[in-house]
mmCIF file with all atom_site columns, C-alpha atoms in Angstrom:
data_model
loop_
_atom_site.group_PDB
_atom_site.id
_atom_site.type_symbol
_atom_site.label_atom_id
_atom_site.label_alt_id
_atom_site.label_comp_id
_atom_site.label_asym_id
_atom_site.label_entity_id
_atom_site.label_seq_id
_atom_site.pdbx_PDB_ins_code
_atom_site.Cartn_x
_atom_site.Cartn_y
_atom_site.Cartn_z
_atom_site.occupancy
_atom_site.B_iso_or_equiv
_atom_site.pdbx_formal_charge
_atom_site.auth_seq_id
_atom_site.auth_comp_id
_atom_site.auth_asym_id
_atom_site.auth_atom_id
_atom_site.pdbx_PDB_model_num
ATOM 1   C CA . MET J 1 1   ? -74.053 147.330 -217.088 1.00 85.00 ? 1   MET J CA 1
ATOM 2   C CA . SER J 1 2   ? -72.179 150.587 -216.539 1.00 94.00 ? 2   SER J CA 1
ATOM 3   C CA . LEU J 1 3   ? -68.962 151.384 -218.450 1.00 93.00 ? 3   LEU J CA 1
ATOM 4   C CA . ASN J 1 4   ? -66.965 150.769 -215.281 1.00 95.00 ? 4   ASN J CA 1
ATOM 5   C CA . GLY J 1 5   ? -68.647 147.418 -214.904 1.00 96.00 ? 5   GLY J CA 1
ATOM 6   C CA . ARG J 1 6   ? -67.741 146.506 -218.451 1.00 97.00 ? 6   ARG J CA 1
ATOM 7   C CA . TYR J 1 7   ? -64.196 147.674 -217.826 1.00 97.00 ? 7   TYR J CA 1
ATOM 8   C CA . SER J 1 8   ? -64.044 145.494 -214.678 1.00 97.00 ? 8   SER J CA 1
ATOM 9   C CA . LEU J 1 9   ? -65.257 142.461 -216.533 1.00 97.00 ? 9   LEU J CA 1
ATOM 10  C CA . GLY J 1 10  ? -62.805 143.117 -219.340 1.00 98.00 ? 10  GLY J CA 1
ATOM 11  C CA . ILE J 1 11  ? -59.900 143.201 -216.888 1.00 98.00 ? 11  ILE J CA 1
ATOM 12  C CA . VAL J 1 12  ? -60.874 139.905 -215.259 1.00 97.00 ? 12  VAL J CA 1
ATOM 13  C CA . LEU J 1 13  ? -61.486 138.340 -218.655 1.00 97.00 ? 13  LEU J CA 1
ATOM 14  C CA . THR J 1 14  ? -58.061 139.520 -219.912 1.00 98.00 ? 14  THR J CA 1
ATOM 15  C CA . PHE J 1 15  ? -56.148 138.193 -216.916 1.00 97.00 ? 15  PHE J CA 1
ATOM 16  C CA . VAL J 1 16  ? -58.011 134.902 -216.801 1.00 97.00 ? 16  VAL J CA 1
ATOM 17  C CA . LEU J 1 17  ? -57.415 134.285 -220.535 1.00 97.00 ? 17  LEU J CA 1
ATOM 18  C CA . LEU J 1 18  ? -53.767 135.199 -220.294 1.00 97.00 ? 18  LEU J CA 1
ATOM 19  C CA . ALA J 1 19  ? -53.295 132.892 -217.195 1.00 95.00 ? 19  ALA J CA 1
ATOM 20  C CA . ALA J 1 20  ? -55.324 130.063 -218.897 1.00 95.00 ? 20  ALA J CA 1
ATOM 21  C CA . SER J 1 21  ? -53.098 130.428 -222.073 1.00 95.00 ? 21  SER J CA 1
ATOM 22  C CA . MET J 1 22  ? -49.867 130.259 -220.125 1.00 91.00 ? 22  MET J CA 1
ATOM 23  C CA . LEU J 1 23  ? -50.930 127.409 -217.865 1.00 89.00 ? 23  LEU J CA 1
ATOM 24  C CA . TYR J 1 24  ? -53.188 125.184 -219.929 1.00 90.00 ? 24  TYR J CA 1
ATOM 25  C CA . SER J 1 25  ? -52.539 125.785 -223.653 1.00 90.00 ? 25  SER J CA 1
ATOM 26  C CA . ILE J 1 26  ? -49.655 123.345 -223.833 1.00 85.00 ? 26  ILE J CA 1
ATOM 27  C CA . PRO J 1 27  ? -51.705 120.419 -222.304 1.00 86.00 ? 27  PRO J CA 1
ATOM 28  C CA . LEU J 1 28  ? -54.641 121.335 -224.519 1.00 87.00 ? 28  LEU J CA 1
ATOM 29  C CA . ILE J 1 29  ? -52.460 121.396 -227.682 1.00 86.00 ? 29  ILE J CA 1
ATOM 30  C CA . ASN J 1 30  ? -51.000 118.059 -226.709 1.00 83.00 ? 30  ASN J CA 1
ATOM 31  C CA . LEU J 1 31  ? -54.488 116.502 -226.877 1.00 80.00 ? 31  LEU J CA 1
ATOM 32  C CA . PHE J 1 32  ? -54.281 116.967 -230.654 1.00 82.00 ? 32  PHE J CA 1
ATOM 33  C CA . PHE J 1 33  ? -50.582 116.507 -231.396 1.00 80.00 ? 33  PHE J CA 1
ATOM 34  C CA . ASN J 1 34  ? -49.474 114.178 -228.513 1.00 80.00 ? 34  ASN J CA 1
ATOM 35  C CA . TYR J 1 35  ? -45.956 115.600 -228.140 1.00 78.00 ? 35  TYR J CA 1
ATOM 36  C CA . LYS J 1 36  ? -43.927 113.596 -225.679 1.00 73.00 ? 36  LYS J CA 1
ATOM 37  C CA . THR J 1 37  ? -41.893 116.526 -224.496 1.00 80.00 ? 37  THR J CA 1
ATOM 38  C CA . LEU J 1 38  ? -41.781 120.294 -224.783 1.00 83.00 ? 38  LEU J CA 1
ATOM 39  C CA . THR J 1 39  ? -40.701 120.953 -228.368 1.00 88.00 ? 39  THR J CA 1
ATOM 40  C CA . ALA J 1 40  ? -40.059 124.109 -230.441 1.00 89.00 ? 40  ALA J CA 1
ATOM 41  C CA . ASP J 1 41  ? -43.319 123.465 -232.329 1.00 90.00 ? 41  ASP J CA 1
ATOM 42  C CA . LEU J 1 42  ? -45.349 123.022 -229.186 1.00 90.00 ? 42  LEU J CA 1
ATOM 43  C CA . PHE J 1 43  ? -43.968 126.202 -227.699 1.00 92.00 ? 43  PHE J CA 1
ATOM 44  C CA . PHE J 1 44  ? -44.627 128.094 -230.891 1.00 94.00 ? 44  PHE J CA 1
ATOM 45  C CA . TYR J 1 45  ? -48.368 127.032 -230.689 1.00 93.00 ? 45  TYR J CA 1
ATOM 46  C CA . ASN J 1 46  ? -48.339 128.142 -227.101 1.00 93.00 ? 46  ASN J CA 1
ATOM 47  C CA . ARG J 1 47  ? -47.195 131.584 -228.156 1.00 95.00 ? 47  ARG J CA 1
ATOM 48  C CA . LEU J 1 48  ? -49.813 131.639 -230.865 1.00 96.00 ? 48  LEU J CA 1
ATOM 49  C CA . SER J 1 49  ? -52.519 131.174 -228.172 1.00 96.00 ? 49  SER J CA 1
ATOM 50  C CA . LEU J 1 50  ? -51.524 134.497 -226.712 1.00 97.00 ? 50  LEU J CA 1
ATOM 51  C CA . TRP J 1 51  ? -52.331 136.215 -229.977 1.00 98.00 ? 51  TRP J CA 1
ATOM 52  C CA . LEU J 1 52  ? -55.701 134.541 -229.798 1.00 97.00 ? 52  LEU J CA 1
ATOM 53  C CA . VAL J 1 53  ? -56.140 136.142 -226.320 1.00 98.00 ? 53  VAL J CA 1
ATOM 54  C CA . LEU J 1 54  ? -55.506 139.518 -227.833 1.00 98.00 ? 54  LEU J CA 1
ATOM 55  C CA . VAL J 1 55  ? -58.043 138.946 -230.536 1.00 98.00 ? 55  VAL J CA 1
ATOM 56  C CA . LEU J 1 56  ? -60.685 137.923 -228.018 1.00 98.00 ? 56  LEU J CA 1
ATOM 57  C CA . VAL J 1 57  ? -59.966 141.033 -225.879 1.00 98.00 ? 57  VAL J CA 1
ATOM 58  C CA . LEU J 1 58  ? -60.221 143.220 -228.971 1.00 98.00 ? 58  LEU J CA 1
ATOM 59  C CA . ILE J 1 59  ? -63.593 141.632 -229.796 1.00 98.00 ? 59  ILE J CA 1
ATOM 60  C CA . TYR J 1 60  ? -64.795 142.223 -226.265 1.00 98.00 ? 60  TYR J CA 1
ATOM 61  C CA . ASN J 1 61  ? -63.587 145.824 -226.399 1.00 98.00 ? 61  ASN J CA 1
ATOM 62  C CA . PHE J 1 62  ? -65.290 146.458 -229.746 1.00 97.00 ? 62  PHE J CA 1
ATOM 63  C CA . PHE J 1 63  ? -68.695 144.838 -229.098 1.00 96.00 ? 63  PHE J CA 1
ATOM 64  C CA . LEU J 1 64  ? -69.176 145.185 -225.306 1.00 96.00 ? 64  LEU J CA 1
ATOM 65  C CA . GLU J 1 65  ? -67.149 148.161 -224.125 1.00 97.00 ? 65  GLU J CA 1
ATOM 66  C CA . ASN J 1 66  ? -67.798 150.036 -227.364 1.00 94.00 ? 66  ASN J CA 1
ATOM 67  C CA . ARG J 1 67  ? -64.960 152.426 -226.640 1.00 93.00 ? 67  ARG J CA 1
ATOM 68  C CA . SER J 1 68  ? -61.493 152.935 -227.903 1.00 96.00 ? 68  SER J CA 1
ATOM 69  C CA . PHE J 1 69  ? -58.990 150.220 -226.906 1.00 97.00 ? 69  PHE J CA 1
ATOM 70  C CA . PHE J 1 70  ? -56.678 152.934 -225.800 1.00 97.00 ? 70  PHE J CA 1
ATOM 71  C CA . VAL J 1 71  ? -58.191 154.839 -222.861 1.00 96.00 ? 71  VAL J CA 1
ATOM 72  C CA . TRP J 1 72  ? -55.240 157.243 -223.054 1.00 96.00 ? 72  TRP J CA 1
ATOM 73  C CA . GLU J 1 73  ? -54.491 158.804 -226.398 1.00 95.00 ? 73  GLU J CA 1
ATOM 74  C CA . GLU J 1 74  ? -51.074 157.780 -227.768 1.00 96.00 ? 74  GLU J CA 1
ATOM 75  C CA . LYS J 1 75  ? -48.595 160.722 -227.669 1.00 96.00 ? 75  LYS J CA 1
ATOM 76  C CA . LYS J 1 76  ? -45.962 161.336 -230.352 1.00 95.00 ? 76  LYS J CA 1
ATOM 77  C CA . TYR J 1 77  ? -42.283 162.193 -229.663 1.00 97.00 ? 77  TYR J CA 1
ATOM 78  C CA . SER J 1 78  ? -39.192 162.916 -231.626 1.00 97.00 ? 78  SER J CA 1
ATOM 79  C CA . PRO J 1 79  ? -37.007 160.008 -232.854 1.00 96.00 ? 79  PRO J CA 1
ATOM 80  C CA . LEU J 1 80  ? -34.342 161.095 -230.378 1.00 98.00 ? 80  LEU J CA 1
ATOM 81  C CA . PHE J 1 81  ? -36.787 160.810 -227.494 1.00 98.00 ? 81  PHE J CA 1
ATOM 82  C CA . TYR J 1 82  ? -37.789 157.267 -228.695 1.00 97.00 ? 82  TYR J CA 1
ATOM 83  C CA . LEU J 1 83  ? -34.154 156.243 -228.698 1.00 97.00 ? 83  LEU J CA 1
ATOM 84  C CA . GLY J 1 84  ? -33.329 157.717 -225.350 1.00 97.00 ? 84  GLY J CA 1
ATOM 85  C CA . ALA J 1 85  ? -36.433 156.300 -223.715 1.00 98.00 ? 85  ALA J CA 1
ATOM 86  C CA . VAL J 1 86  ? -35.789 152.793 -224.921 1.00 98.00 ? 86  VAL J CA 1
ATOM 87  C CA . ILE J 1 87  ? -32.143 152.868 -223.860 1.00 97.00 ? 87  ILE J CA 1
ATOM 88  C CA . SER J 1 88  ? -32.964 154.421 -220.466 1.00 98.00 ? 88  SER J CA 1
ATOM 89  C CA . LEU J 1 89  ? -35.765 151.942 -219.736 1.00 98.00 ? 89  LEU J CA 1
ATOM 90  C CA . TYR J 1 90  ? -33.642 149.046 -220.762 1.00 97.00 ? 90  TYR J CA 1
ATOM 91  C CA . PHE J 1 91  ? -30.800 149.869 -218.404 1.00 96.00 ? 91  PHE J CA 1
ATOM 92  C CA . ILE J 1 92  ? -33.135 150.763 -215.532 1.00 97.00 ? 92  ILE J CA 1
ATOM 93  C CA . CYS J 1 93  ? -34.738 147.374 -215.895 1.00 96.00 ? 93  CYS J CA 1
ATOM 94  C CA . LEU J 1 94  ? -31.419 145.553 -216.475 1.00 94.00 ? 94  LEU J CA 1
ATOM 95  C CA . PHE J 1 95  ? -29.638 146.905 -213.409 1.00 94.00 ? 95  PHE J CA 1
ATOM 96  C CA . GLY J 1 96  ? -32.687 147.121 -211.152 1.00 96.00 ? 96  GLY J CA 1
ATOM 97  C CA . GLY J 1 97  ? -33.644 143.512 -212.086 1.00 93.00 ? 97  GLY J CA 1
ATOM 98  C CA . ALA J 1 98  ? -30.073 142.259 -211.605 1.00 90.00 ? 98  ALA J CA 1
ATOM 99  C CA . PHE J 1 99  ? -29.921 143.912 -208.165 1.00 93.00 ? 99  PHE J CA 1
ATOM 100 C CA . LEU J 1 100 ? -33.209 142.348 -207.085 1.00 94.00 ? 100 LEU J CA 1
ATOM 101 C CA . ASN J 1 101 ? -32.141 138.975 -208.466 1.00 88.00 ? 101 ASN J CA 1
ATOM 102 C CA . ALA J 1 102 ? -28.826 139.102 -206.586 1.00 88.00 ? 102 ALA J CA 1
ATOM 103 C CA . ILE J 1 103 ? -30.682 139.866 -203.314 1.00 93.00 ? 103 ILE J CA 1
ATOM 104 C CA . ILE J 1 104 ? -33.122 137.045 -203.858 1.00 91.00 ? 104 ILE J CA 1
ATOM 105 C CA . ILE J 1 105 ? -30.414 134.559 -204.697 1.00 86.00 ? 105 ILE J CA 1
ATOM 106 C CA . PHE J 1 106 ? -28.349 135.599 -201.712 1.00 87.00 ? 106 PHE J CA 1
ATOM 107 C CA . LEU J 1 107 ? -31.275 135.311 -199.290 1.00 90.00 ? 107 LEU J CA 1
ATOM 108 C CA . THR J 1 108 ? -32.947 132.139 -200.705 1.00 89.00 ? 108 THR J CA 1
ATOM 109 C CA . GLN J 1 109 ? -30.166 130.368 -202.541 1.00 83.00 ? 109 GLN J CA 1
ATOM 110 C CA . GLU J 1 110 ? -32.740 130.016 -205.281 1.00 79.00 ? 110 GLU J CA 1
ATOM 111 C CA . LYS J 1 111 ? -31.777 127.706 -208.118 1.00 77.00 ? 111 LYS J CA 1
ATOM 112 C CA . PRO J 1 112 ? -32.371 128.413 -211.785 1.00 71.00 ? 112 PRO J CA 1
ATOM 113 C CA . SER J 1 113 ? -35.863 127.911 -213.011 1.00 71.00 ? 113 SER J CA 1
ATOM 114 C CA . GLU J 1 114 ? -36.532 124.440 -214.430 1.00 75.00 ? 114 GLU J CA 1
ATOM 115 C CA . ARG J 1 115 ? -38.590 126.022 -217.144 1.00 76.00 ? 115 ARG J CA 1
ATOM 116 C CA . LEU J 1 116 ? -35.698 128.288 -218.162 1.00 75.00 ? 116 LEU J CA 1
ATOM 117 C CA . LEU J 1 117 ? -33.550 125.171 -218.452 1.00 75.00 ? 117 LEU J CA 1
ATOM 118 C CA . ASP J 1 118 ? -36.100 123.633 -220.787 1.00 75.00 ? 118 ASP J CA 1
ATOM 119 C CA . LEU J 1 119 ? -36.402 126.861 -222.837 1.00 79.00 ? 119 LEU J CA 1
ATOM 120 C CA . LYS J 1 120 ? -32.596 127.039 -223.157 1.00 78.00 ? 120 LYS J CA 1
ATOM 121 C CA . LYS J 1 121 ? -32.751 123.763 -225.179 1.00 81.00 ? 121 LYS J CA 1
ATOM 122 C CA . LEU J 1 122 ? -35.625 125.024 -227.309 1.00 84.00 ? 122 LEU J CA 1
ATOM 123 C CA . PHE J 1 123 ? -34.010 128.365 -228.157 1.00 86.00 ? 123 PHE J CA 1
ATOM 124 C CA . LYS J 1 124 ? -30.576 126.943 -228.954 1.00 85.00 ? 124 LYS J CA 1
ATOM 125 C CA . ASN J 1 125 ? -29.825 128.501 -232.383 1.00 85.00 ? 125 ASN J CA 1
ATOM 126 C CA . ASN J 1 126 ? -33.572 128.738 -233.134 1.00 90.00 ? 126 ASN J CA 1
ATOM 127 C CA . TYR J 1 127 ? -33.601 132.367 -234.058 1.00 92.00 ? 127 TYR J CA 1
ATOM 128 C CA . PHE J 1 128 ? -37.115 132.323 -235.577 1.00 94.00 ? 128 PHE J CA 1
ATOM 129 C CA . LEU J 1 129 ? -38.580 131.026 -232.269 1.00 94.00 ? 129 LEU J CA 1
ATOM 130 C CA . ILE J 1 130 ? -36.562 133.592 -230.238 1.00 94.00 ? 130 ILE J CA 1
ATOM 131 C CA . ILE J 1 131 ? -37.765 136.533 -232.412 1.00 96.00 ? 131 ILE J CA 1
ATOM 132 C CA . PHE J 1 132 ? -41.392 135.294 -232.451 1.00 97.00 ? 132 PHE J CA 1
ATOM 133 C CA . THR J 1 133 ? -41.439 134.704 -228.688 1.00 95.00 ? 133 THR J CA 1
ATOM 134 C CA . CYS J 1 134 ? -39.955 138.167 -227.950 1.00 96.00 ? 134 CYS J CA 1
ATOM 135 C CA . LEU J 1 135 ? -42.334 139.832 -230.386 1.00 97.00 ? 135 LEU J CA 1
ATOM 136 C CA . THR J 1 136 ? -45.284 138.006 -228.824 1.00 97.00 ? 136 THR J CA 1
ATOM 137 C CA . ALA J 1 137 ? -44.222 139.057 -225.335 1.00 96.00 ? 137 ALA J CA 1
ATOM 138 C CA . GLY J 1 138 ? -43.585 142.628 -226.280 1.00 97.00 ? 138 GLY J CA 1
ATOM 139 C CA . VAL J 1 139 ? -46.790 143.230 -228.242 1.00 98.00 ? 139 VAL J CA 1
ATOM 140 C CA . ILE J 1 140 ? -49.283 141.105 -226.257 1.00 98.00 ? 140 ILE J CA 1
ATOM 141 C CA . GLU J 1 141 ? -48.130 141.847 -222.732 1.00 97.00 ? 141 GLU J CA 1
ATOM 142 C CA . GLU J 1 142 ? -47.729 145.600 -223.279 1.00 98.00 ? 142 GLU J CA 1
ATOM 143 C CA . LEU J 1 143 ? -51.024 146.055 -225.104 1.00 98.00 ? 143 LEU J CA 1
ATOM 144 C CA . LEU J 1 144 ? -52.932 144.061 -222.526 1.00 98.00 ? 144 LEU J CA 1
ATOM 145 C CA . MET J 1 145 ? -51.209 144.827 -219.233 1.00 97.00 ? 145 MET J CA 1
ATOM 146 C CA . ARG J 1 146 ? -50.324 148.463 -219.830 1.00 98.00 ? 146 ARG J CA 1
ATOM 147 C CA . ALA J 1 147 ? -52.542 149.804 -222.616 1.00 98.00 ? 147 ALA J CA 1
ATOM 148 C CA . TYR J 1 148 ? -55.678 147.830 -221.613 1.00 98.00 ? 148 TYR J CA 1
ATOM 149 C CA . ILE J 1 149 ? -55.606 146.954 -217.920 1.00 98.00 ? 149 ILE J CA 1
ATOM 150 C CA . GLN J 1 150 ? -53.677 149.859 -216.266 1.00 98.00 ? 150 GLN J CA 1
ATOM 151 C CA . PRO J 1 151 ? -55.793 152.832 -217.452 1.00 98.00 ? 151 PRO J CA 1
ATOM 152 C CA . ARG J 1 152 ? -59.017 150.949 -216.882 1.00 98.00 ? 152 ARG J CA 1
ATOM 153 C CA . ILE J 1 153 ? -58.101 150.196 -213.273 1.00 98.00 ? 153 ILE J CA 1
ATOM 154 C CA . GLU J 1 154 ? -57.233 153.886 -212.781 1.00 97.00 ? 154 GLU J CA 1
ATOM 155 C CA . LYS J 1 155 ? -60.554 155.015 -214.265 1.00 96.00 ? 155 LYS J CA 1
ATOM 156 C CA . ILE J 1 156 ? -62.616 152.492 -212.225 1.00 97.00 ? 156 ILE J CA 1
ATOM 157 C CA . TYR J 1 157 ? -61.064 153.545 -208.878 1.00 96.00 ? 157 TYR J CA 1
ATOM 158 C CA . ASN J 1 158 ? -59.908 157.054 -209.855 1.00 96.00 ? 158 ASN J CA 1
ATOM 159 C CA . SER J 1 159 ? -56.448 156.148 -208.599 1.00 97.00 ? 159 SER J CA 1
ATOM 160 C CA . PRO J 1 160 ? -53.363 156.412 -210.902 1.00 96.00 ? 160 PRO J CA 1
ATOM 161 C CA . MET J 1 161 ? -51.169 154.582 -208.272 1.00 97.00 ? 161 MET J CA 1
ATOM 162 C CA . LEU J 1 162 ? -53.673 151.685 -208.036 1.00 97.00 ? 162 LEU J CA 1
ATOM 163 C CA . GLY J 1 163 ? -53.471 151.371 -211.759 1.00 97.00 ? 163 GLY J CA 1
ATOM 164 C CA . VAL J 1 164 ? -49.753 151.173 -211.658 1.00 98.00 ? 164 VAL J CA 1
ATOM 165 C CA . ILE J 1 165 ? -49.546 148.702 -208.802 1.00 98.00 ? 165 ILE J CA 1
ATOM 166 C CA . VAL J 1 166 ? -52.312 146.321 -209.725 1.00 97.00 ? 166 VAL J CA 1
ATOM 167 C CA . SER J 1 167 ? -51.336 146.057 -213.399 1.00 97.00 ? 167 SER J CA 1
ATOM 168 C CA . SER J 1 168 ? -47.693 145.443 -212.313 1.00 97.00 ? 168 SER J CA 1
ATOM 169 C CA . LEU J 1 169 ? -48.781 142.883 -209.761 1.00 97.00 ? 169 LEU J CA 1
ATOM 170 C CA . LEU J 1 170 ? -50.794 140.899 -212.300 1.00 96.00 ? 170 LEU J CA 1
ATOM 171 C CA . PHE J 1 171 ? -47.783 141.184 -214.683 1.00 96.00 ? 171 PHE J CA 1
ATOM 172 C CA . GLY J 1 172 ? -45.604 139.590 -212.024 1.00 95.00 ? 172 GLY J CA 1
ATOM 173 C CA . ILE J 1 173 ? -48.126 136.874 -211.206 1.00 95.00 ? 173 ILE J CA 1
ATOM 174 C CA . LEU J 1 174 ? -48.355 135.856 -214.862 1.00 93.00 ? 174 LEU J CA 1
ATOM 175 C CA . HIS J 1 175 ? -44.584 135.174 -214.784 1.00 90.00 ? 175 HIS J CA 1
ATOM 176 C CA . SER J 1 176 ? -44.999 132.845 -211.740 1.00 88.00 ? 176 SER J CA 1
ATOM 177 C CA . THR J 1 177 ? -45.230 129.946 -214.252 1.00 83.00 ? 177 THR J CA 1
ATOM 178 C CA . TYR J 1 178 ? -41.407 130.041 -214.313 1.00 80.00 ? 178 TYR J CA 1
ATOM 179 C CA . GLY J 1 179 ? -41.536 128.661 -210.767 1.00 78.00 ? 179 GLY J CA 1
ATOM 180 C CA . THR J 1 180 ? -39.132 130.959 -208.981 1.00 84.00 ? 180 THR J CA 1
ATOM 181 C CA . ILE J 1 181 ? -39.415 134.004 -206.707 1.00 89.00 ? 181 ILE J CA 1
ATOM 182 C CA . GLY J 1 182 ? -37.082 136.049 -208.861 1.00 86.00 ? 182 GLY J CA 1
ATOM 183 C CA . GLN J 1 183 ? -39.238 135.440 -211.946 1.00 88.00 ? 183 GLN J CA 1
ATOM 184 C CA . VAL J 1 184 ? -42.123 137.151 -210.150 1.00 92.00 ? 184 VAL J CA 1
ATOM 185 C CA . VAL J 1 185 ? -40.323 139.944 -208.321 1.00 94.00 ? 185 VAL J CA 1
ATOM 186 C CA . VAL J 1 186 ? -38.283 141.104 -211.328 1.00 93.00 ? 186 VAL J CA 1
ATOM 187 C CA . PRO J 1 187 ? -41.279 141.252 -213.763 1.00 95.00 ? 187 PRO J CA 1
ATOM 188 C CA . PHE J 1 188 ? -43.198 143.043 -210.956 1.00 97.00 ? 188 PHE J CA 1
ATOM 189 C CA . PHE J 1 189 ? -40.364 145.664 -210.801 1.00 97.00 ? 189 PHE J CA 1
ATOM 190 C CA . ILE J 1 190 ? -40.251 145.964 -214.620 1.00 97.00 ? 190 ILE J CA 1
ATOM 191 C CA . GLY J 1 191 ? -44.017 146.306 -214.557 1.00 97.00 ? 191 GLY J CA 1
ATOM 192 C CA . ILE J 1 192 ? -43.783 149.237 -212.151 1.00 98.00 ? 192 ILE J CA 1
ATOM 193 C CA . VAL J 1 193 ? -41.136 150.943 -214.277 1.00 98.00 ? 193 VAL J CA 1
ATOM 194 C CA . PHE J 1 194 ? -43.191 150.464 -217.454 1.00 98.00 ? 194 PHE J CA 1
ATOM 195 C CA . ALA J 1 195 ? -46.416 151.417 -215.833 1.00 98.00 ? 195 ALA J CA 1
ATOM 196 C CA . LEU J 1 196 ? -44.972 154.719 -214.453 1.00 98.00 ? 196 LEU J CA 1
ATOM 197 C CA . PHE J 1 197 ? -43.523 155.504 -217.927 1.00 98.00 ? 197 PHE J CA 1
ATOM 198 C CA . TYR J 1 198 ? -46.852 154.756 -219.636 1.00 98.00 ? 198 TYR J CA 1
ATOM 199 C CA . LYS J 1 199 ? -48.737 156.938 -217.149 1.00 98.00 ? 199 LYS J CA 1
ATOM 200 C CA . LYS J 1 200 ? -46.361 159.859 -217.694 1.00 97.00 ? 200 LYS J CA 1
ATOM 201 C CA . TYR J 1 201 ? -45.724 159.602 -221.410 1.00 98.00 ? 201 TYR J CA 1
ATOM 202 C CA . SER J 1 202 ? -48.647 157.598 -222.818 1.00 97.00 ? 202 SER J CA 1
ATOM 203 C CA . ASN J 1 203 ? -46.678 155.789 -225.552 1.00 98.00 ? 203 ASN J CA 1
ATOM 204 C CA . ILE J 1 204 ? -47.083 152.035 -225.846 1.00 98.00 ? 204 ILE J CA 1
ATOM 205 C CA . LYS J 1 205 ? -44.790 151.652 -228.785 1.00 98.00 ? 205 LYS J CA 1
ATOM 206 C CA . ILE J 1 206 ? -41.736 152.577 -226.741 1.00 98.00 ? 206 ILE J CA 1
ATOM 207 C CA . LEU J 1 207 ? -42.660 149.941 -224.207 1.00 98.00 ? 207 LEU J CA 1
ATOM 208 C CA . ILE J 1 208 ? -43.237 147.293 -226.817 1.00 98.00 ? 208 ILE J CA 1
ATOM 209 C CA . VAL J 1 209 ? -39.778 147.968 -228.339 1.00 98.00 ? 209 VAL J CA 1
ATOM 210 C CA . CYS J 1 210 ? -38.125 147.953 -224.905 1.00 97.00 ? 210 CYS J CA 1
ATOM 211 C CA . HIS J 1 211 ? -39.860 144.801 -223.822 1.00 97.00 ? 211 HIS J CA 1
ATOM 212 C CA . PHE J 1 212 ? -38.834 143.093 -227.010 1.00 97.00 ? 212 PHE J CA 1
ATOM 213 C CA . LEU J 1 213 ? -35.258 144.217 -226.511 1.00 96.00 ? 213 LEU J CA 1
ATOM 214 C CA . ILE J 1 214 ? -35.071 142.939 -222.920 1.00 94.00 ? 214 ILE J CA 1
ATOM 215 C CA . ASP J 1 215 ? -36.326 139.515 -223.837 1.00 93.00 ? 215 ASP J CA 1
ATOM 216 C CA . PHE J 1 216 ? -34.361 139.243 -227.101 1.00 94.00 ? 216 PHE J CA 1
ATOM 217 C CA . ILE J 1 217 ? -31.012 140.029 -225.496 1.00 92.00 ? 217 ILE J CA 1
ATOM 218 C CA . SER J 1 218 ? -31.776 137.621 -222.589 1.00 87.00 ? 218 SER J CA 1
ATOM 219 C CA . MET J 1 219 ? -32.763 134.867 -224.965 1.00 86.00 ? 219 MET J CA 1
ATOM 220 C CA . MET J 1 220 ? -29.742 135.307 -227.102 1.00 87.00 ? 220 MET J CA 1
ATOM 221 C CA . LEU J 1 221 ? -27.577 135.062 -224.090 1.00 83.00 ? 221 LEU J CA 1
ATOM 222 C CA . MET J 1 222 ? -29.225 131.781 -223.247 1.00 77.00 ? 222 MET J CA 1
ATOM 223 C CA . ASN J 1 223 ? -27.386 130.290 -226.231 1.00 74.00 ? 223 ASN J CA 1
ATOM 224 C CA . PHE J 1 224 ? -23.969 131.011 -224.520 1.00 71.00 ? 224 PHE J CA 1
ATOM 225 C CA . ILE J 1 225 ? -24.565 131.253 -220.795 1.00 67.00 ? 225 ILE J CA 1
ATOM 226 C CA . ASP J 1 226 ? -23.849 128.390 -218.361 1.00 58.00 ? 226 ASP J CA 1
ATOM 227 C CA . PRO J 1 227 ? -27.202 126.850 -217.093 1.00 50.00 ? 227 PRO J CA 1
ATOM 228 C CA . LYS J 1 228 ? -26.273 127.597 -213.423 1.00 49.00 ? 228 LYS J CA 1
ATOM 229 C CA . HIS J 1 229 ? -26.340 131.302 -214.272 1.00 48.00 ? 229 HIS J CA 1
ATOM 230 C CA . LEU J 1 230 ? -29.731 131.301 -215.979 1.00 49.00 ? 230 LEU J CA 1
ATOM 231 C CA . SER J 1 231 ? -31.435 132.785 -212.842 1.00 47.00 ? 231 SER J CA 1
ATOM 232 C CA . LEU J 1 232 ? -29.654 136.024 -213.676 1.00 45.00 ? 232 LEU J CA 1
ATOM 233 C CA . LEU J 1 233 ? -31.747 136.483 -216.840 1.00 51.00 ? 233 LEU J CA 1
ATOM 234 C CA . ASN J 1 234 ? -34.790 138.709 -216.395 1.00 50.00 ? 234 ASN J CA 1
ATOM 235 C CA . LEU J 1 235 ? -37.219 136.909 -218.673 1.00 48.00 ? 235 LEU J CA 1
#
């Protein structure tokens, strides 16, 4: 199999494993622990399954692709650039996501995600779970969606724009488990912003920090916000 063929297989494998983890890990874990409802422990094990996906992709990369995990070499910048990039990306995603959410709510009268309502109960004053969940999302999703999938799509099709669009679309689809239009459209928008940044600056650490920050602030707000306003959070 050619390198592009191995890259293609790796992309499919990565997306399928991520989707399977998000959709089926909780029912599978319940076969062993028999939780009656979604609990903090069950959700923690669900997040652990995403780390397993990363390990499996790393194994595939090492043994079958036999190439560096990072197709694009990581670039280094000054501390001031790191700070400015994180702040700029955060506010672009915050205001852009809020604007898109407002349009969707106005047009569809969409109600808050039922899953967000369940998560609000789990995260109530559970700061360990909040931090672990945000860390998992930042590290796993950025390493797999941006550092792994995006440059491989670009290389296969020789199209930077296709790499940006497809990786962002897959990123949005993975968030469809929240069950609302807004929770697909906003992640797709954030995916576009992050993918364009990664293409231009080739630094995944900035995206990991920013992703963590977006989720962490949103989840902390869940402790105080009225449930009817949960649809405004860009998780």
